[in-house]
Short mmCIF file of C-alpha atoms in Angstrom, two decimals:
data_model
loop_
_atom_site.label_atom_id
_atom_site.label_comp_id
_atom_site.label_asym_id
_atom_site.label_seq_id
_atom_site.Cartn_x
_atom_site.Cartn_y
_atom_site.Cartn_z
CA MET A 1 0.15 -0.05 0.07
CA LYS A 2 1.48 3.40 -0.91
CA PHE A 3 0.92 6.61 1.32
CA ARG A 4 0.42 10.39 0.34
CA GLN A 5 1.15 13.28 2.41
CA LEU A 6 -2.00 15.34 3.34
CA GLY A 7 -1.05 18.78 2.41
CA ALA A 8 1.01 20.79 4.87
CA SER A 9 -0.28 18.37 7.62
CA PRO A 10 2.11 15.95 9.53
CA LEU A 11 -0.43 12.97 8.26
CA ARG A 12 0.27 10.50 5.52
CA LEU A 13 -2.92 8.44 4.44
CA SER A 14 -3.00 5.18 2.73
CA GLU A 15 -3.90 5.92 -0.68
CA ILE A 16 -6.93 3.69 -0.45
CA GLY A 17 -8.97 4.52 2.88
CA TYR A 18 -12.04 3.19 4.54
CA GLY A 19 -15.28 4.82 4.83
CA ALA A 20 -16.79 2.95 7.95
CA SER A 21 -20.30 4.39 7.38
CA ARG A 22 -21.99 1.02 6.48
CA ILE A 23 -20.46 -0.91 9.72
CA GLY A 24 -22.96 1.20 11.70
CA ASP A 25 -25.76 -1.11 9.78
CA LEU A 26 -24.22 -4.30 10.30
CA GLY A 27 -26.20 -6.31 12.56
CA SER A 28 -23.61 -8.55 13.89
CA VAL A 29 -20.54 -7.01 15.80
CA LEU A 30 -18.63 -10.40 14.53
CA ASP A 31 -19.36 -9.27 10.65
CA CYS A 32 -17.96 -5.90 11.76
CA GLU A 33 -14.91 -7.25 12.89
CA ALA A 34 -14.24 -9.88 10.01
CA VAL A 35 -14.72 -6.65 7.80
CA LEU A 36 -12.31 -4.37 9.34
CA GLU A 37 -9.68 -7.06 9.73
CA ALA A 38 -9.78 -7.44 6.03
CA VAL A 39 -9.74 -3.90 5.66
CA TRP A 40 -6.53 -4.04 7.94
CA ASP A 41 -4.88 -7.10 6.08
CA CYS A 42 -5.40 -5.45 3.00
CA GLY A 43 -2.84 -2.77 4.16
CA ILE A 44 -5.42 0.28 4.53
CA ARG A 45 -4.56 2.46 7.37
CA TYR A 46 -6.69 5.62 6.89
CA PHE A 47 -10.45 5.32 8.13
CA ASP A 48 -13.10 7.79 8.34
CA THR A 49 -16.29 7.43 10.29
CA ALA A 50 -18.94 10.03 11.64
CA PRO A 51 -21.45 10.68 14.54
CA GLY A 52 -24.20 10.30 12.19
CA TYR A 53 -23.34 6.73 10.64
CA GLY A 54 -25.41 4.44 12.63
CA LEU A 55 -26.14 7.25 14.70
CA GLY A 56 -22.99 6.55 16.95
CA LEU A 57 -22.66 3.00 16.47
CA SER A 58 -19.83 3.06 13.66
CA GLU A 59 -17.84 5.31 15.90
CA ARG A 60 -18.21 2.86 18.53
CA ARG A 61 -17.47 -0.19 16.36
CA LEU A 62 -14.57 1.41 14.50
CA GLY A 63 -12.72 2.44 17.81
CA ASP A 64 -13.34 -0.70 19.44
CA PHE A 65 -11.18 -2.16 16.47
CA LEU A 66 -8.60 0.56 16.10
CA ARG A 67 -8.01 0.19 19.98
CA THR A 68 -6.61 -3.06 19.21
CA GLN A 69 -4.04 -1.61 16.80
CA GLU A 70 -0.84 0.68 17.63
CA ARG A 71 -2.12 4.24 17.59
CA SER A 72 0.75 5.41 15.50
CA SER A 73 0.10 3.04 12.48
CA TYR A 74 -3.15 4.45 11.26
CA VAL A 75 -5.01 7.75 10.43
CA LEU A 76 -8.54 8.63 11.53
CA SER A 77 -10.88 11.19 10.62
CA THR A 78 -14.44 11.77 12.09
CA LYS A 79 -16.92 14.61 11.56
CA VAL A 80 -18.97 17.48 13.39
CA GLY A 81 -21.69 19.57 12.83
CA LYS A 82 -24.33 16.72 13.89
CA ILE A 83 -24.87 16.47 17.38
CA LEU A 84 -26.77 13.12 18.60
CA THR A 85 -29.67 13.74 20.98
CA PRO A 86 -31.17 11.05 23.19
CA VAL A 87 -34.67 10.20 22.42
CA GLY A 88 -37.38 7.38 23.64
CA GLY A 89 -39.23 5.25 21.74
CA ARG A 90 -36.67 3.64 19.46
CA PRO A 91 -36.57 0.16 18.41
CA SER A 92 -34.23 -2.16 20.63
CA ASN A 93 -31.89 -2.51 17.55
CA VAL A 94 -31.75 1.34 16.87
CA MET A 95 -29.28 3.66 18.61
CA PRO A 96 -31.66 6.09 20.40
CA PHE A 97 -30.66 9.42 19.22
CA ASP A 98 -32.16 12.11 17.02
CA ILE A 99 -29.55 14.17 14.95
CA ALA A 100 -29.28 18.15 15.70
CA TYR A 101 -27.21 20.24 13.54
CA ASP A 102 -24.79 22.56 14.91
CA TYR A 103 -21.68 23.95 13.37
CA SER A 104 -21.26 26.81 15.79
CA TYR A 105 -18.03 26.98 18.17
CA GLU A 106 -20.12 25.10 21.09
CA GLY A 107 -21.36 22.73 18.66
CA VAL A 108 -17.74 21.41 17.25
CA MET A 109 -16.43 21.40 20.52
CA ARG A 110 -19.50 19.04 22.09
CA SER A 111 -19.49 16.94 19.09
CA PHE A 112 -15.42 16.61 18.87
CA GLU A 113 -15.79 15.61 22.96
CA PHE A 114 -18.81 13.03 21.93
CA SER A 115 -16.66 11.38 19.59
CA MET A 116 -13.64 11.03 21.65
CA ALA A 117 -16.10 9.43 24.05
CA ARG A 118 -17.82 6.91 21.52
CA LEU A 119 -14.57 6.14 19.81
CA GLY A 120 -12.40 5.18 23.15
CA LEU A 121 -9.40 6.33 21.64
CA SER A 122 -6.53 9.03 22.61
CA SER A 123 -6.87 11.39 19.59
CA ILE A 124 -8.75 11.73 16.60
CA ASP A 125 -6.54 13.06 13.56
CA ILE A 126 -8.87 14.63 11.28
CA LEU A 127 -12.32 16.78 11.87
CA LEU A 128 -14.42 17.40 8.97
CA ALA A 129 -17.65 19.76 9.16
CA ASP A 130 -20.30 17.10 7.74
CA ASP A 131 -23.01 17.73 5.09
CA LEU A 132 -22.42 21.39 5.33
CA GLU A 133 -24.61 21.76 2.21
CA ALA A 134 -27.81 23.15 0.93
CA PRO A 135 -28.93 19.86 -0.51
CA THR A 136 -28.85 18.20 2.76
CA LEU A 137 -29.69 21.34 4.86
CA GLY A 138 -31.95 23.21 2.58
CA ARG A 139 -30.84 26.52 1.28
CA ALA A 140 -31.85 28.85 4.13
CA ASP A 141 -30.65 26.61 6.85
CA TYR A 142 -27.18 26.11 4.85
CA ARG A 143 -26.67 29.76 4.82
CA ARG A 144 -27.51 30.17 8.59
CA HIS A 145 -25.38 27.06 9.29
CA LEU A 146 -22.39 28.31 7.21
CA ALA A 147 -22.25 31.71 8.83
CA LYS A 148 -21.96 29.95 12.20
CA PHE A 149 -19.37 28.08 10.92
CA LEU A 150 -17.49 30.43 9.44
CA GLU A 151 -18.12 32.97 12.57
CA SER A 152 -17.15 30.50 15.21
CA GLY A 153 -16.79 26.93 14.23
CA VAL A 154 -13.55 27.42 12.34
CA LYS A 155 -12.21 29.04 15.32
CA ALA A 156 -13.06 25.90 17.08
CA LEU A 157 -11.34 23.60 14.79
CA ASP A 158 -8.36 26.00 14.57
CA GLU A 159 -7.85 25.88 18.55
CA LEU A 160 -8.15 21.96 18.66
CA LYS A 161 -5.58 22.08 15.97
CA ALA A 162 -3.15 24.67 17.92
CA ASN A 163 -3.61 22.54 20.93
CA GLY A 164 -2.57 19.46 19.38
CA ASP A 165 -5.88 17.65 19.90
CA ILE A 166 -6.10 17.30 15.87
CA ALA A 167 -3.72 17.32 13.04
CA ALA A 168 -5.92 18.60 10.19
CA PHE A 169 -9.62 19.82 9.58
CA GLY A 170 -11.70 20.58 6.68
CA ILE A 171 -15.32 19.71 5.25
CA GLY A 172 -16.86 16.59 4.17
CA VAL A 173 -19.73 17.13 1.84
CA ASN A 174 -21.29 16.01 -1.49
CA ASP A 175 -21.60 19.44 -3.50
CA VAL A 176 -19.12 21.31 -5.32
CA GLY A 177 -20.22 24.56 -5.02
CA VAL A 178 -20.14 24.38 -1.20
CA CYS A 179 -16.39 23.48 -1.59
CA LEU A 180 -15.56 26.47 -3.79
CA ASP A 181 -17.50 28.79 -1.49
CA VAL A 182 -15.99 27.63 1.65
CA MET A 183 -12.61 27.15 0.17
CA GLN A 184 -12.73 30.78 -0.43
CA ARG A 185 -13.83 32.28 2.95
CA ALA A 186 -11.68 29.67 4.99
CA LYS A 187 -8.22 28.05 5.23
CA LEU A 188 -8.80 24.28 5.20
CA ASP A 189 -6.50 21.58 5.50
CA CYS A 190 -8.44 19.23 3.29
CA ILE A 191 -11.75 18.45 1.69
CA MET A 192 -13.64 15.11 1.65
CA LEU A 193 -15.75 15.18 -1.66
CA THR A 194 -18.45 12.45 -2.07
CA GLY A 195 -19.58 11.05 -5.59
CA ARG A 196 -18.33 14.03 -7.56
CA TYR A 197 -14.94 13.04 -8.67
CA THR A 198 -15.42 9.75 -9.98
CA LEU A 199 -14.86 7.69 -13.39
CA ILE A 200 -18.25 8.49 -14.56
CA ASP A 201 -19.14 11.97 -12.49
CA ARG A 202 -16.25 14.19 -13.10
CA THR A 203 -18.17 17.57 -11.94
CA ALA A 204 -15.55 18.31 -9.23
CA GLY A 205 -14.18 19.45 -12.75
CA THR A 206 -11.32 21.90 -13.20
CA ARG A 207 -12.52 24.49 -11.20
CA LEU A 208 -12.11 22.59 -7.86
CA LEU A 209 -9.34 20.75 -8.71
CA GLY A 210 -7.44 23.47 -9.84
CA LEU A 211 -8.42 25.57 -6.79
CA CYS A 212 -6.95 22.79 -4.72
CA GLN A 213 -3.78 22.59 -6.53
CA ARG A 214 -3.05 26.34 -6.23
CA THR A 215 -3.99 26.40 -2.80
CA ALA A 216 -2.29 23.12 -1.85
CA THR A 217 -5.45 21.72 -0.44
CA PRO A 218 -5.54 18.12 -0.61
CA LEU A 219 -8.68 16.13 -1.69
CA ILE A 220 -10.06 12.81 -0.07
CA VAL A 221 -12.46 11.21 -2.55
CA ALA A 222 -15.23 9.28 -1.38
CA GLY A 223 -18.25 7.49 -3.06
CA ILE A 224 -15.76 6.38 -5.89
CA LEU A 225 -18.05 3.50 -6.88
CA ASN A 226 -21.20 5.86 -6.94
CA GLY A 227 -23.43 3.98 -4.88
CA GLY A 228 -22.02 0.29 -5.73
CA THR A 229 -22.96 1.18 -9.49
CA LEU A 230 -19.59 0.69 -10.52
CA LEU A 231 -19.37 -3.22 -9.52
CA GLU A 232 -19.99 -5.43 -12.46
CA GLU A 233 -22.76 -7.14 -10.70
CA ASN A 234 -24.64 -3.83 -10.20
CA ALA A 235 -24.91 -2.97 -14.05
CA GLU A 236 -28.63 -1.67 -13.53
CA ARG A 237 -29.67 1.43 -11.99
CA ASP A 238 -32.63 3.52 -11.69
CA VAL A 239 -33.42 5.10 -15.29
CA SER A 240 -34.26 8.31 -13.75
CA ASP A 241 -30.86 8.70 -12.35
CA PRO A 242 -28.64 11.18 -14.26
CA LEU A 243 -25.83 8.94 -13.96
CA ALA A 244 -27.56 5.77 -15.48
CA PRO A 245 -26.76 6.28 -19.03
CA PHE A 246 -23.20 7.13 -18.32
CA ALA A 247 -22.87 3.95 -15.99
CA LYS A 248 -24.09 1.74 -18.79
CA THR A 249 -21.61 3.34 -21.24
CA ALA A 250 -18.52 2.57 -18.60
CA GLN A 251 -19.88 -0.94 -18.13
CA GLU A 252 -19.99 -1.35 -22.09
CA ILE A 253 -16.39 -0.01 -22.47
CA ALA A 254 -14.89 -2.21 -19.67
CA ARG A 255 -16.67 -5.56 -21.00
CA GLU A 256 -15.53 -4.69 -24.49
CA SER A 257 -11.77 -3.75 -23.14
CA GLY A 258 -11.76 -6.71 -20.68
CA VAL A 259 -10.89 -4.28 -17.83
CA ASN A 260 -12.53 -4.75 -14.36
CA LEU A 261 -14.92 -1.76 -14.00
CA ALA A 262 -14.19 -1.34 -10.38
CA SER A 263 -10.16 -1.13 -10.81
CA ALA A 264 -10.77 1.75 -13.34
CA ALA A 265 -12.95 3.67 -10.52
CA LEU A 266 -10.37 3.02 -7.84
CA GLN A 267 -7.45 4.18 -10.18
CA PHE A 268 -8.94 6.96 -11.49
CA PRO A 269 -9.16 9.68 -8.96
CA LEU A 270 -5.97 8.51 -7.67
CA ALA A 271 -4.18 9.47 -10.98
CA ASN A 272 -4.53 13.23 -9.71
CA SER A 273 -1.89 14.35 -7.56
CA SER A 274 -4.65 16.56 -5.50
CA VAL A 275 -6.17 13.40 -4.21
CA ALA A 276 -4.73 12.19 -1.01
CA SER A 277 -6.91 9.18 -0.82
CA ALA A 278 -9.60 7.44 -2.30
CA LEU A 279 -12.12 5.47 -0.05
CA LEU A 280 -14.03 2.21 -0.04
CA GLY A 281 -16.92 1.41 1.92
CA THR A 282 -18.02 -2.12 1.33
CA THR A 283 -18.73 -4.16 4.21
CA ASP A 284 -18.02 -7.46 2.35
CA ALA A 285 -14.83 -8.91 3.61
CA GLN A 286 -13.95 -10.73 0.64
CA ARG A 287 -15.06 -8.00 -1.90
CA ILE A 288 -12.48 -5.87 -0.13
CA LYS A 289 -9.47 -7.83 -0.89
CA GLY A 290 -10.53 -7.93 -4.88
CA LEU A 291 -11.29 -4.40 -4.87
CA VAL A 292 -8.04 -3.39 -3.40
CA ALA A 293 -5.87 -5.58 -5.72
CA GLY A 294 -7.65 -3.60 -8.49
CA ILE A 295 -5.31 -0.69 -8.10
CA LYS A 296 -2.30 -2.72 -9.74
CA GLU A 297 -4.49 -3.81 -12.58
CA PRO A 298 -3.08 -2.42 -15.79
CA ILE A 299 -5.58 -0.26 -18.00
CA PRO A 300 -4.35 0.85 -21.36
CA ASP A 301 -4.31 4.71 -22.22
CA HIS A 302 -6.83 3.85 -24.76
CA VAL A 303 -9.45 2.54 -22.56
CA TRP A 304 -8.63 5.57 -20.54
CA SER A 305 -9.47 7.77 -23.33
CA ARG A 306 -12.79 5.95 -23.84
CA PHE A 307 -14.04 6.45 -20.18
CA ASN A 308 -12.82 10.14 -20.11
CA SER A 309 -15.07 10.45 -23.32
CA VAL A 310 -18.10 9.30 -21.64
CA ALA A 311 -18.15 11.03 -18.11
CA LEU A 312 -20.33 13.64 -16.70
CA ASN A 313 -18.50 16.76 -16.42
#
């Protein structure tokens, strides 16, 4: 496994990381342990989680696993902006919390403290403001929460970094416009972008990638398989999805060229020097090994040219 420097921070990320969102939904702790063991055995040493994943269960399960490893041997990121508040009346198999959005100074500090408790670890390396975007919050609430974040949330992150509690901070979103907006108004150490710099969706485009390069802001890319679409067995998708024709064409190119589509999906973002890590999120212990092995699959230039000609830009 190769490692990449996270900008000016002291952190080096495995170029393939693991997004632990779905381990919060696994019914069995043993299943979760098997997945994380397989991830570790593949050489992955960067792990991402969030309070909202499984309403705290992802952080708890990931923390339980990482406590068995040397703390200096991995990099961990989690999110701020969503506070878990206790509620009653939930089924016994669901964590008894609701989510309250808070990107203020107090909200960031509370979220950090709660995450430390759930993880049960001595430190967190990276904090990302989670889902700070209009598509998630609605336009009016986005403007309100963004103002709070820029006014005081960034100050909290700066303090945590200055005190050595974290090594880097940024935002974790699905929207390119938000990245451009926030990067012009706050100094971030990194950005995590989901589903917008992939083999079939290039809407991150030259504007964001160019800004990342000019400001030396590394990009962590999540959702590289576009929700599993770029796995060979998942060729079908909702025809109303705007990515459906692009996914279908990519499947055809891969089949005609004898190339594994998931391998191309993994290699694509990592070809850009601004990308620090690309995240996988499967909870299939056997599949993770095959996906990671795909980083070494040779893909001819003419096949890349075909993929490049049909992506959404």
